[in-house]
Structures are given as C-alpha cells and as structure tokens.
Amino acid sequence: MKFFIDTANLDQIREANDLGILDGVTTNPSLMAKEGIRGQDKILKHYVDICNIVSGDVSAEVIATDFDGIVREGEMLASLHPQIVVKVPMIKDGIKAIKYFSSKGIRTNCTLVFSAGQAILAAKAGATYLSPFLGRLDDISTDGLELIEQIVHIYRMYDFETQVLAASIRHSMHIVRCAELGADVVTCPLDPILGLLNHPLTDIGLAKFLADAKGSK
Ligand code: G3P
C-alpha cells in the first residue's frame, strides 16, 4: 500500500518524506488556500516546489468544470513536472476529460467520489487513481470503509487498473482498515501517519531497556 500525504504544507511534506515512507502527495484547492497559496502563478510554483521535495506522484487539481477548460488546465498542470497527476472532479465533463487524458498518456486522479457507481465510471474512463472520501461519508453517518471495500471488490473482479486511493482519512485506524481492505493508496494528513508509531507498550518497553542499559554500564 502506498502512503501519500494530503497537504500543501511544505514542512509537513518534508517531515513525512524524511521518514522515508512517503510515496506521494495529494492537494486540493482548500488545502492550498489553508496555506495561503493564492493566485495561479503562486499555485503553479507551489506544485513544482512539492515535486522537488518528494520523488512520487503529486496530485494537482483543476478548477475548471467544463470539458474544454478541464483539458486546457490539466494539460498545463501535467506539463509542469513529470510527477504531476491531474486531479479531476467526478462530474460528467470530468469523466469525459479523464477519458481524453488517458488516451494522451496523462495520468489522472478522479476526486470527490462517494459511490461505487462513480468508481465504475472513473475506471471505465481510465483514471489512474480514484479518490473515495471516506471521512466525509463517516461525517454523515454512512460507513466510508464499506465503500472502500465495495470498490476494491469491484475493481479486482474486473481487473480494472485504476488504483483505489482512500482519501479524507481522519485517524490512524482508517489507515489500518484501508490496508486490511486492500486499498492501493491512502492519503492522509501528517498526524494519522505519525499516530501509527504510537503504542504505550513500546514506550514502557523502551524506558525499561534504557534504564537497564544505564544500570549495566
Ligand atoms: O484528499 C481529499 C481530502 O483532502 C479530503 O479530506 O478531511 O477535507 O474530508 P477532508
């Protein structure tokens, strides 16, 4: 399973990358705004800065919602850096654009996915990645993990090449459950990644080892 970090914060991207376990980065317009990155020039430069920190895929989202606009913007984003994956919303023109990008060898991440039906359409269109938002489903009392399980099952049954990129991850157990369910990628903020490190018995055991090592000096 690949680990992506879901942020536009360069310090957090560096911290996750320094751990040696980072496979890529996902961003979205809200995450860019959160970091105060506004205006096209600054946003484009920020994508390149991220690509220069990590060695894996970096999702850059289009703002256009019509076919011609998505294609224009997506081609421009893809030309920025070979690591860029064009993030396209799950809408009618988005699906058409994903099909177009796939015929041109431009990699895509279909975002804002909340149902298995949407997942089937994106795979048929040739999306490289599919981003089901499991935390946002949990937020409305719907089991987000059930959707991940359903999509993984369908994709495996038909050998779809689209990778399931579980998004909107809220905590470390989401990551573990996605691994159990066979998600290809999880993208999450830094905290749930670091949360995987924690176990009280590790802390207690290490404190004892260190105390014993001191005593035997
Ligand atoms: O990658 C999608 C993700 O950014 C959405 O997460 O926490 O805003 O639901 P969240």
mmCIF file of N, CA, C and O in Angstrom, residues 95-188:
data_model
loop_
_atom_site.group_PDB
_atom_site.id
_atom_site.type_symbol
_atom_site.label_atom_id
_atom_site.label_comp_id
_atom_site.label_asym_id
_atom_site.label_seq_id
_atom_site.Cartn_x
_atom_site.Cartn_y
_atom_site.Cartn_z
ATOM 1 N N ILE A 95 -15.432 13.120 -16.317
ATOM 2 C CA ILE A 95 -15.269 11.756 -16.845
ATOM 3 C C ILE A 95 -14.815 11.808 -18.305
ATOM 4 O O ILE A 95 -13.887 11.090 -18.708
ATOM 5 N N LYS A 96 -15.423 12.716 -19.084
ATOM 6 C CA LYS A 96 -15.008 12.852 -20.497
ATOM 7 C C LYS A 96 -13.534 13.265 -20.579
ATOM 8 O O LYS A 96 -12.768 12.781 -21.411
ATOM 9 N N ALA A 97 -13.154 14.185 -19.681
ATOM 10 C CA ALA A 97 -11.767 14.667 -19.683
ATOM 11 C C ALA A 97 -10.800 13.561 -19.258
ATOM 12 O O ALA A 97 -9.712 13.422 -19.822
ATOM 13 N N ILE A 98 -11.209 12.746 -18.279
ATOM 14 C CA ILE A 98 -10.342 11.639 -17.839
ATOM 15 C C ILE A 98 -10.099 10.680 -19.004
ATOM 16 O O ILE A 98 -8.982 10.219 -19.235
ATOM 17 N N LYS A 99 -11.159 10.402 -19.757
ATOM 18 C CA LYS A 99 -11.015 9.525 -20.941
ATOM 19 C C LYS A 99 -10.022 10.151 -21.942
ATOM 20 O O LYS A 99 -9.138 9.471 -22.460
ATOM 21 N N TYR A 100 -10.175 11.463 -22.149
ATOM 22 C CA TYR A 100 -9.269 12.165 -23.071
ATOM 23 C C TYR A 100 -7.832 12.083 -22.551
ATOM 24 O O TYR A 100 -6.908 11.717 -23.287
ATOM 25 N N PHE A 101 -7.638 12.423 -21.254
ATOM 26 C CA PHE A 101 -6.276 12.405 -20.690
ATOM 27 C C PHE A 101 -5.679 11.004 -20.803
ATOM 28 O O PHE A 101 -4.502 10.845 -21.104
ATOM 29 N N SER A 102 -6.496 9.993 -20.535
ATOM 30 C CA SER A 102 -5.955 8.633 -20.567
ATOM 31 C C SER A 102 -5.496 8.272 -21.979
ATOM 32 O O SER A 102 -4.471 7.610 -22.167
ATOM 33 N N SER A 103 -6.209 8.770 -23.005
ATOM 34 C CA SER A 103 -5.785 8.489 -24.395
ATOM 35 C C SER A 103 -4.501 9.240 -24.746
ATOM 36 O O SER A 103 -3.793 8.882 -25.680
ATOM 37 N N LYS A 104 -4.193 10.299 -23.989
ATOM 38 C CA LYS A 104 -2.975 11.088 -24.253
ATOM 39 C C LYS A 104 -1.821 10.700 -23.320
ATOM 40 O O LYS A 104 -0.776 11.345 -23.298
ATOM 41 N N GLY A 105 -2.048 9.707 -22.459
ATOM 42 C CA GLY A 105 -0.987 9.281 -21.533
ATOM 43 C C GLY A 105 -0.809 10.224 -20.350
ATOM 44 O O GLY A 105 0.225 10.185 -19.674
ATOM 45 N N ILE A 106 -1.804 11.085 -20.100
ATOM 46 C CA ILE A 106 -1.735 11.990 -18.933
ATOM 47 C C ILE A 106 -2.444 11.303 -17.769
ATOM 48 O O ILE A 106 -3.604 10.879 -17.890
ATOM 49 N N ARG A 107 -1.727 11.188 -16.651
ATOM 50 C CA ARG A 107 -2.290 10.454 -15.509
ATOM 51 C C ARG A 107 -3.280 11.319 -14.728
ATOM 52 O O ARG A 107 -3.104 12.536 -14.620
ATOM 53 N N THR A 108 -4.317 10.659 -14.186
ATOM 54 C CA THR A 108 -5.385 11.409 -13.516
ATOM 55 C C THR A 108 -5.737 10.805 -12.157
ATOM 56 O O THR A 108 -5.498 9.620 -11.902
ATOM 57 N N ASN A 109 -6.322 11.669 -11.326
ATOM 58 C CA ASN A 109 -6.866 11.252 -10.030
ATOM 59 C C ASN A 109 -8.304 11.771 -9.991
ATOM 60 O O ASN A 109 -8.515 12.987 -9.962
ATOM 61 N N CYS A 110 -9.264 10.867 -10.049
ATOM 62 C CA CYS A 110 -10.672 11.282 -10.039
ATOM 63 C C CYS A 110 -11.101 11.509 -8.594
ATOM 64 O O CYS A 110 -11.071 10.586 -7.770
ATOM 65 N N THR A 111 -11.497 12.743 -8.282
ATOM 66 C CA THR A 111 -11.737 13.123 -6.885
ATOM 67 C C THR A 111 -13.217 13.370 -6.602
ATOM 68 O O THR A 111 -14.031 13.425 -7.520
ATOM 69 N N LEU A 112 -13.523 13.480 -5.316
ATOM 70 C CA LEU A 112 -14.900 13.703 -4.841
ATOM 71 C C LEU A 112 -15.792 12.516 -5.201
ATOM 72 O O LEU A 112 -16.897 12.681 -5.721
ATOM 73 N N VAL A 113 -15.296 11.325 -4.891
ATOM 74 C CA VAL A 113 -16.033 10.099 -5.182
ATOM 75 C C VAL A 113 -16.718 9.602 -3.908
ATOM 76 O O VAL A 113 -16.075 9.471 -2.855
ATOM 77 N N PHE A 114 -18.010 9.337 -4.010
ATOM 78 C CA PHE A 114 -18.787 8.939 -2.842
ATOM 79 C C PHE A 114 -19.651 7.705 -3.093
ATOM 80 O O PHE A 114 -20.444 7.338 -2.231
ATOM 81 N N SER A 115 -19.523 7.088 -4.276
ATOM 82 C CA SER A 115 -20.349 5.888 -4.528
ATOM 83 C C SER A 115 -19.609 4.921 -5.444
ATOM 84 O O SER A 115 -18.701 5.307 -6.195
ATOM 85 N N ALA A 116 -20.041 3.651 -5.388
ATOM 86 C CA ALA A 116 -19.440 2.618 -6.236
ATOM 87 C C ALA A 116 -19.746 2.886 -7.710
ATOM 88 O O ALA A 116 -18.923 2.607 -8.585
ATOM 89 N N GLY A 117 -20.911 3.439 -7.985
ATOM 90 C CA GLY A 117 -21.266 3.753 -9.374
ATOM 91 C C GLY A 117 -20.297 4.765 -9.963
ATOM 92 O O GLY A 117 -19.838 4.617 -11.107
ATOM 93 N N GLN A 118 -19.965 5.773 -9.186
ATOM 94 C CA GLN A 118 -18.985 6.767 -9.651
ATOM 95 C C GLN A 118 -17.633 6.094 -9.889
ATOM 96 O O GLN A 118 -16.929 6.403 -10.857
ATOM 97 N N ALA A 119 -17.282 5.167 -9.007
ATOM 98 C CA ALA A 119 -15.991 4.464 -9.123
ATOM 99 C C ALA A 119 -15.922 3.655 -10.413
ATOM 100 O O ALA A 119 -14.875 3.594 -11.076
ATOM 101 N N ILE A 120 -17.037 3.040 -10.794
ATOM 102 C CA ILE A 120 -17.066 2.245 -12.035
ATOM 103 C C ILE A 120 -16.849 3.157 -13.247
ATOM 104 O O ILE A 120 -16.049 2.860 -14.136
ATOM 105 N N LEU A 121 -17.542 4.303 -13.251
ATOM 106 C CA LEU A 121 -17.397 5.241 -14.380
ATOM 107 C C LEU A 121 -15.949 5.711 -14.521
ATOM 108 O O LEU A 121 -15.409 5.766 -15.624
ATOM 109 N N ALA A 122 -15.327 6.055 -13.392
ATOM 110 C CA ALA A 122 -13.949 6.568 -13.436
ATOM 111 C C ALA A 122 -12.990 5.499 -13.965
ATOM 112 O O ALA A 122 -12.082 5.802 -14.745
ATOM 113 N N ALA A 123 -13.205 4.260 -13.530
ATOM 114 C CA ALA A 123 -12.331 3.172 -14.005
ATOM 115 C C ALA A 123 -12.532 2.939 -15.504
ATOM 116 O O ALA A 123 -11.569 2.759 -16.251
ATOM 117 N N LYS A 124 -13.800 2.959 -15.939
ATOM 118 C CA LYS A 124 -14.076 2.782 -17.372
ATOM 119 C C LYS A 124 -13.424 3.893 -18.202
ATOM 120 O O LYS A 124 -12.996 3.673 -19.321
ATOM 121 N N ALA A 125 -13.363 5.099 -17.623
ATOM 122 C CA ALA A 125 -12.764 6.231 -18.358
ATOM 123 C C ALA A 125 -11.233 6.160 -18.340
ATOM 124 O O ALA A 125 -10.569 6.891 -19.066
ATOM 125 N N GLY A 126 -10.677 5.295 -17.488
ATOM 126 C CA GLY A 126 -9.220 5.114 -17.475
ATOM 127 C C GLY A 126 -8.489 5.972 -16.462
ATOM 128 O O GLY A 126 -7.302 6.288 -16.653
ATOM 129 N N ALA A 127 -9.162 6.342 -15.345
ATOM 130 C CA ALA A 127 -8.481 7.117 -14.301
ATOM 131 C C ALA A 127 -7.309 6.308 -13.737
ATOM 132 O O ALA A 127 -7.406 5.087 -13.580
ATOM 133 N N THR A 128 -6.225 6.997 -13.445
ATOM 134 C CA THR A 128 -5.072 6.324 -12.826
ATOM 135 C C THR A 128 -5.389 6.032 -11.359
ATOM 136 O O THR A 128 -5.125 4.941 -10.853
ATOM 137 N N TYR A 129 -5.918 7.039 -10.681
ATOM 138 C CA TYR A 129 -6.302 6.910 -9.268
ATOM 139 C C TYR A 129 -7.769 7.295 -9.119
ATOM 140 O O TYR A 129 -8.291 8.143 -9.860
ATOM 141 N N LEU A 130 -8.397 6.723 -8.086
ATOM 142 C CA LEU A 130 -9.765 7.088 -7.715
ATOM 143 C C LEU A 130 -9.754 7.480 -6.246
ATOM 144 O O LEU A 130 -9.261 6.725 -5.407
ATOM 145 N N SER A 131 -10.297 8.655 -5.929
ATOM 146 C CA SER A 131 -10.289 9.118 -4.538
ATOM 147 C C SER A 131 -11.667 9.092 -3.890
ATOM 148 O O SER A 131 -12.409 10.080 -3.943
ATOM 149 N N PRO A 132 -12.030 7.969 -3.251
ATOM 150 C CA PRO A 132 -13.250 7.965 -2.438
ATOM 151 C C PRO A 132 -12.957 8.666 -1.106
ATOM 152 O O PRO A 132 -11.936 8.395 -0.478
ATOM 153 N N PHE A 133 -13.870 9.568 -0.690
ATOM 154 C CA PHE A 133 -13.672 10.368 0.531
ATOM 155 C C PHE A 133 -14.347 9.665 1.711
ATOM 156 O O PHE A 133 -15.519 9.910 2.004
ATOM 157 N N LEU A 134 -13.617 8.819 2.400
ATOM 158 C CA LEU A 134 -14.296 8.018 3.423
ATOM 159 C C LEU A 134 -14.667 8.809 4.674
ATOM 160 O O LEU A 134 -15.732 8.603 5.252
ATOM 161 N N GLY A 135 -13.827 9.742 5.104
ATOM 162 C CA GLY A 135 -14.146 10.525 6.306
ATOM 163 C C GLY A 135 -15.412 11.353 6.136
ATOM 164 O O GLY A 135 -16.218 11.467 7.061
ATOM 165 N N ARG A 136 -15.592 11.911 4.941
ATOM 166 C CA ARG A 136 -16.788 12.751 4.727
ATOM 167 C C ARG A 136 -18.054 11.906 4.728
ATOM 168 O O ARG A 136 -19.128 12.390 5.070
ATOM 169 N N LEU A 137 -17.934 10.609 4.314
ATOM 170 C CA LEU A 137 -19.100 9.721 4.425
ATOM 171 C C LEU A 137 -19.371 9.413 5.892
ATOM 172 O O LEU A 137 -20.515 9.458 6.344
ATOM 173 N N ASP A 138 -18.299 9.119 6.641
ATOM 174 C CA ASP A 138 -18.474 8.876 8.086
ATOM 175 C C ASP A 138 -19.167 10.073 8.740
ATOM 176 O O ASP A 138 -20.017 9.902 9.615
ATOM 177 N N ASP A 139 -18.785 11.283 8.288
ATOM 178 C CA ASP A 139 -19.358 12.517 8.861
ATOM 179 C C ASP A 139 -20.883 12.561 8.738
ATOM 180 O O ASP A 139 -21.552 13.221 9.521
ATOM 181 N N ILE A 140 -21.412 11.899 7.695
ATOM 182 C CA ILE A 140 -22.880 11.929 7.530
ATOM 183 C C ILE A 140 -23.490 10.565 7.878
ATOM 184 O O ILE A 140 -24.496 10.139 7.302
ATOM 185 N N SER A 141 -22.822 9.888 8.831
ATOM 186 C CA SER A 141 -23.332 8.613 9.364
ATOM 187 C C SER A 141 -23.497 7.532 8.302
ATOM 188 O O SER A 141 -24.446 6.750 8.319
ATOM 189 N N THR A 142 -22.554 7.519 7.345
ATOM 190 C CA THR A 142 -22.513 6.463 6.321
ATOM 191 C C THR A 142 -21.130 5.845 6.423
ATOM 192 O O THR A 142 -20.158 6.570 6.602
ATOM 193 N N ASP A 143 -21.052 4.508 6.318
ATOM 194 C CA ASP A 143 -19.768 3.849 6.548
ATOM 195 C C ASP A 143 -18.832 4.019 5.347
ATOM 196 O O ASP A 143 -18.989 3.342 4.327
ATOM 197 N N GLY A 144 -17.859 4.920 5.479
ATOM 198 C CA GLY A 144 -16.910 5.179 4.398
ATOM 199 C C GLY A 144 -16.077 3.955 4.068
ATOM 200 O O GLY A 144 -15.751 3.702 2.906
ATOM 201 N N LEU A 145 -15.721 3.178 5.089
ATOM 202 C CA LEU A 145 -14.888 1.995 4.849
ATOM 203 C C LEU A 145 -15.637 0.942 4.015
ATOM 204 O O LEU A 145 -15.028 0.215 3.230
ATOM 205 N N GLU A 146 -16.954 0.895 4.195
ATOM 206 C CA GLU A 146 -17.756 -0.045 3.395
ATOM 207 C C GLU A 146 -17.620 0.281 1.901
ATOM 208 O O GLU A 146 -17.558 -0.602 1.055
ATOM 209 N N LEU A 147 -17.563 1.577 1.589
ATOM 210 C CA LEU A 147 -17.397 1.981 0.186
ATOM 211 C C LEU A 147 -16.032 1.548 -0.341
ATOM 212 O O LEU A 147 -15.915 1.062 -1.474
ATOM 213 N N ILE A 148 -14.997 1.718 0.475
ATOM 214 C CA ILE A 148 -13.653 1.276 0.044
ATOM 215 C C ILE A 148 -13.689 -0.226 -0.274
ATOM 216 O O ILE A 148 -13.204 -0.668 -1.322
ATOM 217 N N GLU A 149 -14.301 -0.993 0.615
ATOM 218 C CA GLU A 149 -14.375 -2.453 0.432
ATOM 219 C C GLU A 149 -15.110 -2.800 -0.870
ATOM 220 O O GLU A 149 -14.663 -3.640 -1.653
ATOM 221 N N GLN A 150 -16.218 -2.103 -1.095
ATOM 222 C CA GLN A 150 -17.047 -2.360 -2.285
ATOM 223 C C GLN A 150 -16.262 -2.055 -3.575
ATOM 224 O O GLN A 150 -16.249 -2.849 -4.518
ATOM 225 N N ILE A 151 -15.569 -0.924 -3.577
ATOM 226 C CA ILE A 151 -14.828 -0.523 -4.791
ATOM 227 C C ILE A 151 -13.660 -1.477 -5.049
ATOM 228 O O ILE A 151 -13.439 -1.919 -6.184
ATOM 229 N N VAL A 152 -12.923 -1.818 -3.975
ATOM 230 C CA VAL A 152 -11.786 -2.747 -4.145
ATOM 231 C C VAL A 152 -12.300 -4.068 -4.731
ATOM 232 O O VAL A 152 -11.720 -4.624 -5.673
ATOM 233 N N HIS A 153 -13.431 -4.544 -4.205
ATOM 234 C CA HIS A 153 -14.010 -5.804 -4.684
ATOM 235 C C HIS A 153 -14.348 -5.713 -6.183
ATOM 236 O O HIS A 153 -13.989 -6.587 -6.972
ATOM 237 N N ILE A 154 -15.017 -4.637 -6.567
ATOM 238 C CA ILE A 154 -15.424 -4.481 -7.979
ATOM 239 C C ILE A 154 -14.192 -4.376 -8.884
ATOM 240 O O ILE A 154 -14.091 -5.046 -9.920
ATOM 241 N N TYR A 155 -13.236 -3.549 -8.482
ATOM 242 C CA TYR A 155 -12.045 -3.342 -9.325
ATOM 243 C C TYR A 155 -11.269 -4.659 -9.508
ATOM 244 O O TYR A 155 -10.775 -4.949 -10.592
ATOM 245 N N ARG A 156 -11.163 -5.445 -8.405
ATOM 246 C CA ARG A 156 -10.407 -6.710 -8.509
ATOM 247 C C ARG A 156 -11.146 -7.694 -9.415
ATOM 248 O O ARG A 156 -10.519 -8.401 -10.215
ATOM 249 N N MET A 157 -12.476 -7.690 -9.300
ATOM 250 C CA MET A 157 -13.271 -8.650 -10.067
ATOM 251 C C MET A 157 -13.087 -8.433 -11.569
ATOM 252 O O MET A 157 -13.097 -9.369 -12.357
ATOM 253 N N TYR A 158 -12.943 -7.172 -11.983
ATOM 254 C CA TYR A 158 -12.844 -6.866 -13.409
ATOM 255 C C TYR A 158 -11.429 -6.468 -13.843
ATOM 256 O O TYR A 158 -11.236 -6.022 -14.968
ATOM 257 N N ASP A 159 -10.467 -6.630 -12.923
ATOM 258 C CA ASP A 159 -9.073 -6.271 -13.243
ATOM 259 C C ASP A 159 -8.941 -4.828 -13.721
ATOM 260 O O ASP A 159 -8.131 -4.540 -14.619
ATOM 261 N N PHE A 160 -9.739 -3.927 -13.195
ATOM 262 C CA PHE A 160 -9.560 -2.509 -13.522
ATOM 263 C C PHE A 160 -8.183 -2.070 -13.014
ATOM 264 O O PHE A 160 -7.771 -2.458 -11.913
ATOM 265 N N GLU A 161 -7.506 -1.264 -13.814
ATOM 266 C CA GLU A 161 -6.154 -0.850 -13.407
ATOM 267 C C GLU A 161 -6.164 0.377 -12.502
ATOM 268 O O GLU A 161 -5.159 0.708 -11.882
ATOM 269 N N THR A 162 -7.293 1.066 -12.428
ATOM 270 C CA THR A 162 -7.406 2.265 -11.578
ATOM 271 C C THR A 162 -7.079 1.899 -10.124
ATOM 272 O O THR A 162 -7.590 0.906 -9.602
ATOM 273 N N GLN A 163 -6.214 2.715 -9.512
ATOM 274 C CA GLN A 163 -5.822 2.436 -8.131
ATOM 275 C C GLN A 163 -6.758 3.142 -7.153
ATOM 276 O O GLN A 163 -7.057 4.327 -7.325
ATOM 277 N N VAL A 164 -7.186 2.403 -6.138
ATOM 278 C CA VAL A 164 -8.068 2.977 -5.116
ATOM 279 C C VAL A 164 -7.221 3.764 -4.116
ATOM 280 O O VAL A 164 -6.377 3.201 -3.419
ATOM 281 N N LEU A 165 -7.449 5.076 -4.117
ATOM 282 C CA LEU A 165 -6.675 6.000 -3.278
ATOM 283 C C LEU A 165 -7.616 6.502 -2.170
ATOM 284 O O LEU A 165 -8.370 7.454 -2.384
ATOM 285 N N ALA A 166 -7.619 5.826 -1.042
ATOM 286 C CA ALA A 166 -8.559 6.194 0.034
ATOM 287 C C ALA A 166 -8.193 7.580 0.569
ATOM 288 O O ALA A 166 -7.062 7.815 0.999
ATOM 289 N N ALA A 167 -9.182 8.493 0.513
ATOM 290 C CA ALA A 167 -8.923 9.888 0.895
ATOM 291 C C ALA A 167 -9.877 10.299 2.012
ATOM 292 O O ALA A 167 -10.759 9.533 2.401
ATOM 293 N N SER A 168 -9.642 11.532 2.506
ATOM 294 C CA SER A 168 -10.443 12.049 3.628
ATOM 295 C C SER A 168 -10.281 11.117 4.830
ATOM 296 O O SER A 168 -11.248 10.720 5.472
ATOM 297 N N ILE A 169 -9.031 10.777 5.082
ATOM 298 C CA ILE A 169 -8.676 9.903 6.212
ATOM 299 C C ILE A 169 -8.596 10.777 7.457
ATOM 300 O O ILE A 169 -7.953 11.825 7.439
ATOM 301 N N ARG A 170 -9.208 10.336 8.531
ATOM 302 C CA ARG A 170 -9.279 11.184 9.721
ATOM 303 C C ARG A 170 -8.391 10.711 10.870
ATOM 304 O O ARG A 170 -8.077 11.464 11.771
ATOM 305 N N HIS A 171 -8.059 9.415 10.886
ATOM 306 C CA HIS A 171 -7.275 8.899 12.022
ATOM 307 C C HIS A 171 -6.505 7.643 11.610
ATOM 308 O O HIS A 171 -6.756 7.076 10.533
ATOM 309 N N SER A 172 -5.612 7.223 12.505
ATOM 310 C CA SER A 172 -4.702 6.117 12.164
ATOM 311 C C SER A 172 -5.447 4.814 11.866
ATOM 312 O O SER A 172 -5.028 4.032 11.009
ATOM 313 N N MET A 173 -6.562 4.566 12.576
ATOM 314 C CA MET A 173 -7.283 3.309 12.330
ATOM 315 C C MET A 173 -7.900 3.261 10.931
ATOM 316 O O MET A 173 -8.070 2.179 10.361
ATOM 317 N N HIS A 174 -8.233 4.436 10.388
ATOM 318 C CA HIS A 174 -8.678 4.456 8.989
ATOM 319 C C HIS A 174 -7.588 3.857 8.093
ATOM 320 O O HIS A 174 -7.878 3.112 7.158
ATOM 321 N N ILE A 175 -6.334 4.218 8.382
ATOM 322 C CA ILE A 175 -5.217 3.716 7.551
ATOM 323 C C ILE A 175 -5.119 2.193 7.665
ATOM 324 O O ILE A 175 -5.013 1.480 6.665
ATOM 325 N N VAL A 176 -5.181 1.704 8.905
ATOM 326 C CA VAL A 176 -5.047 0.257 9.123
ATOM 327 C C VAL A 176 -6.207 -0.490 8.451
ATOM 328 O O VAL A 176 -6.008 -1.503 7.765
ATOM 329 N N ARG A 177 -7.421 0.025 8.594
ATOM 330 C CA ARG A 177 -8.581 -0.643 7.988
ATOM 331 C C ARG A 177 -8.489 -0.615 6.450
ATOM 332 O O ARG A 177 -8.826 -1.583 5.785
ATOM 333 N N CYS A 178 -7.996 0.516 5.901
ATOM 334 C CA CYS A 178 -7.835 0.587 4.435
ATOM 335 C C CYS A 178 -6.818 -0.445 3.964
ATOM 336 O O CYS A 178 -6.990 -1.054 2.898
ATOM 337 N N ALA A 179 -5.775 -0.659 4.766
ATOM 338 C CA ALA A 179 -4.769 -1.677 4.420
ATOM 339 C C ALA A 179 -5.420 -3.054 4.432
ATOM 340 O O ALA A 179 -5.210 -3.869 3.517
ATOM 341 N N GLU A 180 -6.239 -3.315 5.440
ATOM 342 C CA GLU A 180 -6.919 -4.619 5.518
ATOM 343 C C GLU A 180 -7.854 -4.840 4.331
ATOM 344 O O GLU A 180 -8.028 -5.966 3.868
ATOM 345 N N LEU A 181 -8.457 -3.755 3.869
ATOM 346 C CA LEU A 181 -9.448 -3.868 2.793
ATOM 347 C C LEU A 181 -8.813 -3.896 1.403
ATOM 348 O O LEU A 181 -9.493 -4.097 0.404
ATOM 349 N N GLY A 182 -7.506 -3.650 1.335
ATOM 350 C CA GLY A 182 -6.821 -3.751 0.041
ATOM 351 C C GLY A 182 -6.779 -2.465 -0.763
ATOM 352 O O GLY A 182 -6.594 -2.518 -1.985
ATOM 353 N N ALA A 183 -6.956 -1.306 -0.101
ATOM 354 C CA ALA A 183 -6.792 -0.033 -0.829
ATOM 355 C C ALA A 183 -5.357 0.031 -1.360
ATOM 356 O O ALA A 183 -4.424 -0.413 -0.686
ATOM 357 N N ASP A 184 -5.197 0.562 -2.560
ATOM 358 C CA ASP A 184 -3.847 0.638 -3.138
ATOM 359 C C ASP A 184 -3.032 1.753 -2.507
ATOM 360 O O ASP A 184 -1.813 1.653 -2.401
ATOM 361 N N VAL A 185 -3.715 2.838 -2.130
ATOM 362 C CA VAL A 185 -3.051 4.034 -1.597
ATOM 363 C C VAL A 185 -3.918 4.608 -0.487
ATOM 364 O O VAL A 185 -5.145 4.524 -0.558
ATOM 365 N N VAL A 186 -3.288 5.188 0.527
ATOM 366 C CA VAL A 186 -4.041 6.051 1.458
ATOM 367 C C VAL A 186 -3.402 7.423 1.390
ATOM 368 O O VAL A 186 -2.177 7.539 1.309
ATOM 369 N N THR A 187 -4.233 8.455 1.394
ATOM 370 C CA THR A 187 -3.684 9.802 1.506
ATOM 371 C C THR A 187 -4.253 10.436 2.760
ATOM 372 O O THR A 187 -5.459 10.392 2.994
ATOM 373 N N CYS A 188 -3.371 10.953 3.606
ATOM 374 C CA CYS A 188 -3.840 11.454 4.899
ATOM 375 C C CYS A 188 -2.940 12.567 5.406
ATOM 376 O O CYS A 188 -1.788 12.686 4.983
#
